[in-house]
Amino acid sequence: MSILLTGGAGFIGSHTAVEMINAGYDVIIADDLSNSSEKVIDRIEIITGVKPKFYKVDVSVKEDVRRIFEENNIEGVIHFAGYKCVPESTKVPLKYYRNNIDTTLTVLEVMEENDCNAFVFSSSATVYGDKNQVPFREDMPTGGTTNAYGSTKLMIENILKDVAAANSKFSAVLLRYFNPIGAHPSGLIGEAPDGIPNNLMPYITQTAIGIRECLNVFGTDYNTPDGTGVRDFIHVVDLAKGHVAAIKYATEHTGAEAINLGTGNGSSVLEVVHAFEKASGVKIPVVFKDRRPGDVEYSYACVDKAERLLNWKAQYDLNDMCRDSWNWQEKNPKGYE
């Protein structure tokens, strides 16, 4: 079975490609490389022994997406393509609305033209907004998003629900993930942000390796045990395996299902820093800053639905995530350069 991964050269997409190939799928990657490297494709081949077919395209361009479908018998799509930086999205919201929604609509329209009906969407816990109480459950109301990134995810979820309601053959799995960190245990693929990282773990690892002088921790006055924000951190390999389970579910069911992918446990920013220091043996200098706009105090998942519908459960703990993040950074001090 051939599955198209849009944005498949990125952090989560590349790890998903590995797990999809390991599960026996034919993987096709479409990526414009705006925040990734073509070297990822060769490294996926080293890990799996299989080189996925790769198209360097912007999936908001319909003719390019049509060409991919014409040249391959695609039976499902896992849609990662989109901008993902929460702080940036509060500063340039139009960029996020234009890109994230355009890419999704284009892919969905070409899928419809080709009677392809299995779709897994890279959504986010940000759709729960800032009013719900943790742990977040899929039956909670969504909305009240605190940033444009989260708002695009919520809008796309609603689009997919409408498509599923209109097309009885269509299946959409809306994977609401929490905070992916870690890297493939081989150290061959990992998170390599372009410029200054906006996510916690690559900032920690870049500080540990000497690229950054210190780690900025935003917010120390949250109502949490140590004053820093609490998040549900999930190993990217666990997350990738969740996508394998989700595409299988999407090809066997119809309708739209929202499913959390997390560990069900929350860790504070400082807890992650201390776990990383223990795993790496490197002391991380920390500078405390004011809260960032768009951040929430607590965010962690109820994961019962994923276990029930997908037969999936996270296997790695925070120590594993820190160990593999450091292994990746040590072996690739400048990312994929």
Coordinates of N, CA and C in Angstrom, one line a residue, residues 104-266:
T104 N -3.7 22.0 2.9 CA -4.7 21.0 3.3 C -5.8 20.9 2.2
L105 N -6.3 22.1 1.8 CA -7.4 22.1 0.8 C -6.9 21.5 -0.5
T106 N -5.7 21.8 -0.9 CA -5.2 21.3 -2.2 C -5.1 19.8 -2.1
V107 N -4.5 19.3 -1.1 CA -4.3 17.8 -1.0 C -5.7 17.2 -0.9
L108 N -6.6 17.7 -0.2 CA -8.0 17.1 -0.1 C -8.7 17.1 -1.5
E109 N -8.5 18.2 -2.2 CA -9.2 18.3 -3.5 C -8.6 17.3 -4.5
V110 N -7.3 17.1 -4.5 CA -6.7 16.1 -5.4 C -7.0 14.7 -4.9
M111 N -7.1 14.5 -3.6 CA -7.5 13.2 -3.1 C -9.0 12.8 -3.6
E112 N -9.8 13.8 -3.6 CA -11.2 13.6 -4.0 C -11.2 13.3 -5.5
E113 N -10.4 14.0 -6.3 CA -10.3 13.7 -7.7 C -9.9 12.2 -8.0
N114 N -9.1 11.7 -7.1 CA -8.5 10.3 -7.3 C -9.2 9.3 -6.4
D115 N -10.3 9.6 -5.8 CA -11.1 8.7 -5.0 C -10.2 8.1 -3.9
C116 N -9.3 8.9 -3.3 CA -8.5 8.5 -2.2 C -9.1 9.0 -1.0
N117 N -9.4 8.1 0.0 CA -10.3 8.5 1.1 C -9.7 8.3 2.5
A118 N -8.5 7.9 2.6 CA -7.9 7.8 4.0 C -6.9 8.9 4.3
F119 N -7.2 9.6 5.3 CA -6.4 10.8 5.6 C -6.1 10.9 7.1
V120 N -4.8 11.1 7.4 CA -4.4 11.3 8.8 C -3.8 12.7 8.9
F121 N -4.3 13.4 9.8 CA -4.0 14.8 10.0 C -3.1 15.1 11.2
S122 N -2.0 15.8 11.0 CA -1.1 16.2 12.0 C -1.7 17.4 12.8
S123 N -2.6 17.1 13.7 CA -3.2 18.2 14.5 C -2.4 18.5 15.8
S124 N -3.1 19.1 16.8 CA -2.3 19.5 17.9 C -3.2 19.7 19.1
A125 N -2.6 19.5 20.3 CA -3.3 19.7 21.6 C -3.7 21.2 21.7
T126 N -3.2 22.1 20.9 CA -3.6 23.5 21.0 C -5.0 23.7 20.7
V127 N -5.7 22.8 20.0 CA -7.1 23.0 19.7 C -8.0 23.0 21.0
Y128 N -7.4 22.5 22.1 CA -8.2 22.5 23.3 C -8.3 23.9 24.0
G129 N -7.5 24.8 23.5 CA -7.6 26.2 24.0 C -7.0 26.3 25.4
D130 N -7.5 27.3 26.1 CA -7.0 27.5 27.5 C -8.0 27.4 28.6
K131 N -9.2 26.9 28.2 CA -10.3 26.8 29.2 C -10.5 25.4 29.8
N132 N -10.1 24.4 29.1 CA -10.4 23.0 29.5 C -9.4 22.6 30.6
Q133 N -9.8 21.7 31.5 CA -9.0 21.2 32.5 C -8.2 20.0 32.1
V134 N -7.0 19.8 32.5 CA -6.2 18.6 32.2 C -6.7 17.5 33.0
P135 N -6.5 16.2 32.5 CA -6.0 15.9 31.2 C -7.0 16.2 30.1
F136 N -6.5 16.6 28.9 CA -7.4 16.9 27.8 C -7.9 15.6 27.2
R137 N -9.3 15.5 27.0 CA -9.9 14.4 26.4 C -10.5 14.8 25.1
E138 N -10.7 13.9 24.2 CA -11.1 14.2 22.9 C -12.6 14.6 22.8
D139 N -13.4 14.3 23.9 CA -14.8 14.8 23.9 C -14.9 16.1 24.5
M140 N -13.9 16.8 24.9 CA -14.0 18.1 25.4 C -14.2 19.1 24.3
P141 N -14.8 20.3 24.6 CA -15.0 21.3 23.6 C -13.7 21.8 23.1
T142 N -13.6 22.1 21.8 CA -12.4 22.8 21.3 C -12.7 24.2 21.0
G143 N -11.7 25.0 20.8 CA -11.8 26.4 20.5 C -11.1 27.2 21.6
G144 N -11.2 28.5 21.5 CA -10.5 29.4 22.4 C -9.0 29.3 22.2
T145 N -8.6 28.9 21.0 CA -7.2 28.8 20.7 C -6.4 30.1 21.0
T146 N -5.2 30.0 21.5 CA -4.5 31.2 22.0 C -3.5 31.7 20.9
N147 N -3.4 31.1 19.8 CA -2.5 31.5 18.8 C -3.0 31.1 17.4
A148 N -2.4 31.7 16.3 CA -2.9 31.4 15.0 C -2.5 30.0 14.5
Y149 N -1.4 29.4 15.0 CA -1.1 28.1 14.7 C -2.2 27.1 15.1
G150 N -2.6 27.3 16.4 CA -3.6 26.4 16.9 C -5.0 26.6 16.2
S151 N -5.2 27.9 15.8 CA -6.5 28.2 15.1 C -6.5 27.5 13.8
T152 N -5.4 27.4 13.1 CA -5.4 26.8 11.8 C -5.6 25.3 12.0
K153 N -5.1 24.7 13.0 CA -5.3 23.3 13.3 C -6.8 23.0 13.5
L154 N -7.4 23.9 14.3 CA -8.8 23.7 14.6 C -9.7 23.9 13.4
M155 N -9.4 24.9 12.6 CA -10.1 25.1 11.3 C -10.0 23.9 10.4
I156 N -8.8 23.3 10.3 CA -8.6 22.2 9.4 C -9.4 20.9 10.0
E157 N -9.4 20.8 11.3 CA -10.2 19.7 11.9 C -11.6 19.8 11.5
N158 N -12.2 21.1 11.5 CA -13.6 21.3 11.2 C -13.8 21.0 9.7
I159 N -12.8 21.4 8.8 CA -12.9 21.1 7.4 C -13.0 19.6 7.2
L160 N -12.2 18.8 7.9 CA -12.1 17.4 7.7 C -13.4 16.7 8.2
K161 N -14.0 17.2 9.3 CA -15.3 16.7 9.8 C -16.4 17.0 8.7
D162 N -16.4 18.1 8.1 CA -17.4 18.4 7.1 C -17.2 17.5 5.8
V163 N -15.9 17.3 5.5 CA -15.7 16.4 4.3 C -16.2 15.0 4.6
A164 N -15.9 14.5 5.8 CA -16.3 13.2 6.2 C -17.9 13.1 6.3
A165 N -18.5 14.2 6.7 CA -20.0 14.2 6.7 C -20.6 14.1 5.3
A166 N -19.9 14.8 4.4 CA -20.4 14.8 3.0 C -20.1 13.6 2.2
N167 N -19.0 12.9 2.5 CA -18.5 11.8 1.7 C -18.5 10.5 2.6
S168 N -19.4 9.6 2.4 CA -19.5 8.4 3.3 C -18.3 7.5 3.2
K169 N -17.5 7.7 2.2 CA -16.3 6.8 2.0 C -15.0 7.4 2.7
F170 N -15.1 8.7 3.1 CA -13.9 9.4 3.6 C -13.7 9.1 5.0
S171 N -12.4 8.9 5.4 CA -12.0 8.7 6.7 C -10.9 9.7 7.1
A172 N -11.0 10.3 8.2 CA -10.0 11.3 8.7 C -9.7 10.9 10.2
V173 N -8.4 10.7 10.5 CA -8.0 10.6 11.8 C -7.2 11.9 12.2
L174 N -7.8 12.6 13.2 CA -7.2 13.9 13.6 C -6.3 13.6 14.8
L175 N -5.0 13.5 14.6 CA -4.1 13.2 15.7 C -3.7 14.4 16.4
R176 N -4.2 14.6 17.6 CA -3.9 15.7 18.4 C -2.6 15.4 19.3
Y177 N -1.5 15.8 18.8 CA -0.3 15.5 19.6 C 0.2 16.6 20.4
F178 N 0.9 16.1 21.4 CA 1.3 17.0 22.5 C 2.7 17.5 22.2
N179 N 3.8 17.1 22.9 CA 5.1 17.8 22.6 C 6.1 16.7 22.3
P180 N 6.3 16.5 21.0 CA 7.3 15.5 20.5 C 8.7 15.9 20.7
I181 N 9.5 15.1 21.3 CA 11.0 15.3 21.5 C 11.7 14.0 21.2
G182 N 13.0 13.9 21.5 CA 13.7 12.7 21.2 C 14.2 12.6 19.8
A183 N 14.7 11.5 19.4 CA 15.2 11.3 18.0 C 15.3 9.8 17.8
H184 N 15.5 9.4 16.5 CA 15.7 8.0 16.3 C 16.9 7.5 17.0
P185 N 16.8 6.3 17.7 CA 18.0 5.8 18.5 C 19.3 5.6 17.7
S186 N 19.2 5.5 16.4 CA 20.4 5.5 15.6 C 21.2 6.8 15.6
G187 N 20.5 7.9 15.9 CA 21.2 9.2 15.8 C 21.3 9.7 14.4
L188 N 20.7 9.1 13.4 CA 20.7 9.5 12.0 C 19.7 10.5 11.7
I189 N 18.6 10.5 12.3 CA 17.6 11.6 12.1 C 17.1 12.1 13.4
G190 N 16.8 13.4 13.4 CA 16.3 14.1 14.6 C 15.8 15.5 14.3
E191 N 15.6 16.3 15.3 CA 15.1 17.6 15.1 C 16.2 18.6 14.8
A192 N 16.1 19.2 13.7 CA 17.1 20.2 13.2 C 16.4 21.5 12.8
P193 N 16.0 22.3 13.7 CA 15.3 23.5 13.4 C 16.2 24.5 12.6
D194 N 15.5 25.3 11.8 CA 16.2 26.3 11.0 C 16.3 27.6 11.8
G195 N 17.5 28.0 12.2 CA 17.7 29.1 13.0 C 17.5 28.8 14.5
I196 N 17.1 29.8 15.2 CA 17.0 29.7 16.7 C 15.8 28.8 17.0
P197 N 16.0 27.7 17.8 CA 14.8 26.8 18.0 C 13.7 27.5 18.8
N198 N 12.5 27.1 18.5 CA 11.3 27.6 19.2 C 10.8 26.5 20.2
N199 N 11.2 25.3 20.0 CA 10.8 24.2 20.9 C 11.9 24.0 21.9
L200 N 11.5 23.4 23.1 CA 12.3 23.3 24.2 C 13.6 22.4 24.0
M201 N 13.3 21.1 23.5 CA 14.4 20.2 23.5 C 15.6 20.6 22.6
P202 N 15.3 21.0 21.3 CA 16.5 21.4 20.5 C 17.2 22.6 21.1
Y203 N 16.5 23.5 21.8 CA 17.2 24.6 22.5 C 18.1 24.0 23.6
I204 N 17.6 23.0 24.3 CA 18.5 22.4 25.3 C 19.7 21.8 24.7
T205 N 19.5 21.0 23.7 CA 20.6 20.2 23.1 C 21.6 21.2 22.4
Q206 N 21.1 22.3 21.8 CA 22.0 23.2 21.2 C 22.8 24.0 22.2
T207 N 22.2 24.2 23.4 CA 22.9 24.8 24.5 C 24.0 23.9 25.0
A208 N 23.6 22.6 25.1 CA 24.6 21.6 25.6 C 25.8 21.4 24.7
I209 N 25.6 21.5 23.4 CA 26.6 21.3 22.4 C 27.4 22.6 22.2
G210 N 27.0 23.7 22.8 CA 27.7 25.0 22.7 C 27.3 25.9 21.6
I211 N 26.2 25.6 20.9 CA 25.7 26.5 19.9 C 25.0 27.7 20.5
R212 N 24.3 27.5 21.6 CA 23.6 28.6 22.3 C 24.3 28.8 23.7
E213 N 24.3 30.0 24.1 CA 25.0 30.3 25.4 C 24.2 29.8 26.6
C214 N 22.9 29.8 26.5 CA 22.0 29.4 27.6 C 20.6 29.1 27.1
L215 N 19.9 28.5 28.0 CA 18.5 28.1 27.7 C 17.6 29.2 28.3
N216 N 16.8 29.8 27.5 CA 15.8 30.8 28.0 C 14.5 30.0 28.4
V217 N 14.1 30.1 29.7 CA 12.9 29.5 30.2 C 11.8 30.6 30.3
F218 N 10.7 30.5 29.6 CA 9.7 31.5 29.5 C 8.6 31.2 30.5
G219 N 8.6 32.0 31.6 CA 7.5 31.9 32.6 C 8.0 31.1 33.8
T220 N 8.0 31.7 34.9 CA 8.4 31.1 36.2 C 7.3 31.2 37.3
D221 N 6.2 31.9 36.9 CA 5.1 32.2 37.8 C 3.8 31.4 37.5
Y222 N 3.9 30.3 36.8 CA 2.7 29.5 36.6 C 2.4 28.8 37.9
N223 N 1.1 28.4 38.0 CA 0.6 27.7 39.2 C 0.9 26.2 39.0
T224 N 2.2 25.9 39.0 CA 2.7 24.5 38.8 C 3.7 24.3 39.9
P225 N 4.2 23.0 40.1 CA 5.1 22.8 41.3 C 6.3 23.6 41.3
D226 N 6.9 23.9 40.1 CA 8.1 24.7 40.2 C 8.0 26.0 39.4
G227 N 6.8 26.4 39.1 CA 6.5 27.7 38.4 C 6.7 27.7 36.9
T228 N 7.2 26.6 36.3 CA 7.4 26.5 34.9 C 6.2 25.7 34.3
G229 N 6.0 25.9 33.0 CA 4.9 25.3 32.3 C 5.1 23.8 32.3
V230 N 3.9 23.1 32.3 CA 3.9 21.6 32.3 C 3.4 21.1 31.0
R231 N 4.1 20.2 30.4 CA 3.7 19.7 29.1 C 3.8 18.1 29.1
D232 N 3.1 17.5 28.1 CA 3.1 16.1 27.9 C 4.1 15.9 26.8
F233 N 5.3 15.5 27.2 CA 6.4 15.2 26.2 C 6.3 13.7 25.8
I234 N 6.4 13.5 24.4 CA 6.3 12.2 23.9 C 7.5 12.0 22.9
H235 N 8.0 10.8 23.0 CA 9.1 10.4 22.1 C 8.6 10.4 20.7
V236 N 9.4 11.0 19.8 CA 9.0 11.0 18.4 C 8.8 9.7 17.7
V237 N 9.6 8.7 18.2 CA 9.4 7.3 17.7 C 8.0 6.7 18.1
D238 N 7.6 7.0 19.3 CA 6.3 6.6 19.8 C 5.2 7.3 18.9
L239 N 5.4 8.6 18.7 CA 4.5 9.4 17.9 C 4.4 8.8 16.5
A240 N 5.6 8.5 15.9 CA 5.6 7.9 14.5 C 4.8 6.6 14.5
K241 N 5.0 5.8 15.5 CA 4.2 4.5 15.5 C 2.7 4.7 15.6
G242 N 2.4 5.8 16.3 CA 1.0 6.2 16.3 C 0.4 6.5 15.0
H243 N 1.2 7.1 14.1 CA 0.7 7.4 12.7 C 0.6 6.1 11.9
V244 N 1.4 5.1 12.2 CA 1.3 3.8 11.5 C -0.1 3.2 11.9
A245 N -0.4 3.2 13.2 CA -1.6 2.7 13.6 C -2.8 3.5 13.1
A246 N -2.6 4.8 13.0 CA -3.7 5.7 12.5 C -4.1 5.5 11.0
I247 N -3.0 5.3 10.2 CA -3.3 5.1 8.8 C -4.0 3.8 8.6
K248 N -3.6 2.8 9.3 CA -4.3 1.5 9.3 C -5.8 1.6 9.7
Y249 N -6.0 2.4 10.7 CA -7.4 2.6 11.2 C -8.2 3.4 10.1
A250 N -7.5 4.4 9.5 CA -8.2 5.2 8.5 C -8.6 4.4 7.2
T251 N -7.8 3.4 6.9 CA -8.2 2.6 5.7 C -9.2 1.5 6.0
E252 N -9.6 1.4 7.3 CA -10.5 0.3 7.7 C -11.8 0.9 8.2
H253 N -11.9 2.2 8.4 CA -13.1 2.9 9.0 C -13.4 4.1 8.2
T254 N -14.6 4.7 8.4 CA -15.0 5.9 7.8 C -15.4 6.9 8.9
G255 N -15.5 8.2 8.5 CA -15.8 9.2 9.4 C -14.6 9.9 9.9
A256 N -14.8 10.8 10.9 CA -13.7 11.6 11.4 C -13.5 11.3 12.9
E257 N -12.3 11.0 13.3 CA -12.0 10.6 14.7 C -10.9 11.5 15.2
A258 N -11.1 12.2 16.3 CA -10.0 12.9 16.9 C -9.4 12.0 18.0
I259 N -8.0 11.9 18.0 CA -7.3 11.0 18.9 C -6.1 11.7 19.4
N260 N -6.0 11.7 20.7 CA -4.8 12.2 21.4 C -3.6 11.3 21.2
L261 N -2.4 11.8 21.0 CA -1.2 11.0 21.1 C -0.3 11.7 22.1
G262 N -0.1 11.1 23.2 CA 0.7 11.6 24.3 C 1.1 10.5 25.2
T263 N 1.7 10.8 26.3 CA 2.0 9.8 27.3 C 1.0 9.8 28.4
G264 N 0.2 10.8 28.6 CA -0.7 11.0 29.7 C -0.1 11.5 30.9
N265 N 1.2 11.9 30.9 CA 1.9 12.5 32.0 C 2.5 13.8 31.7
G266 N 2.5 14.7 32.6 CA 3.0 16.1 32.4 C 4.3 16.2 33.1

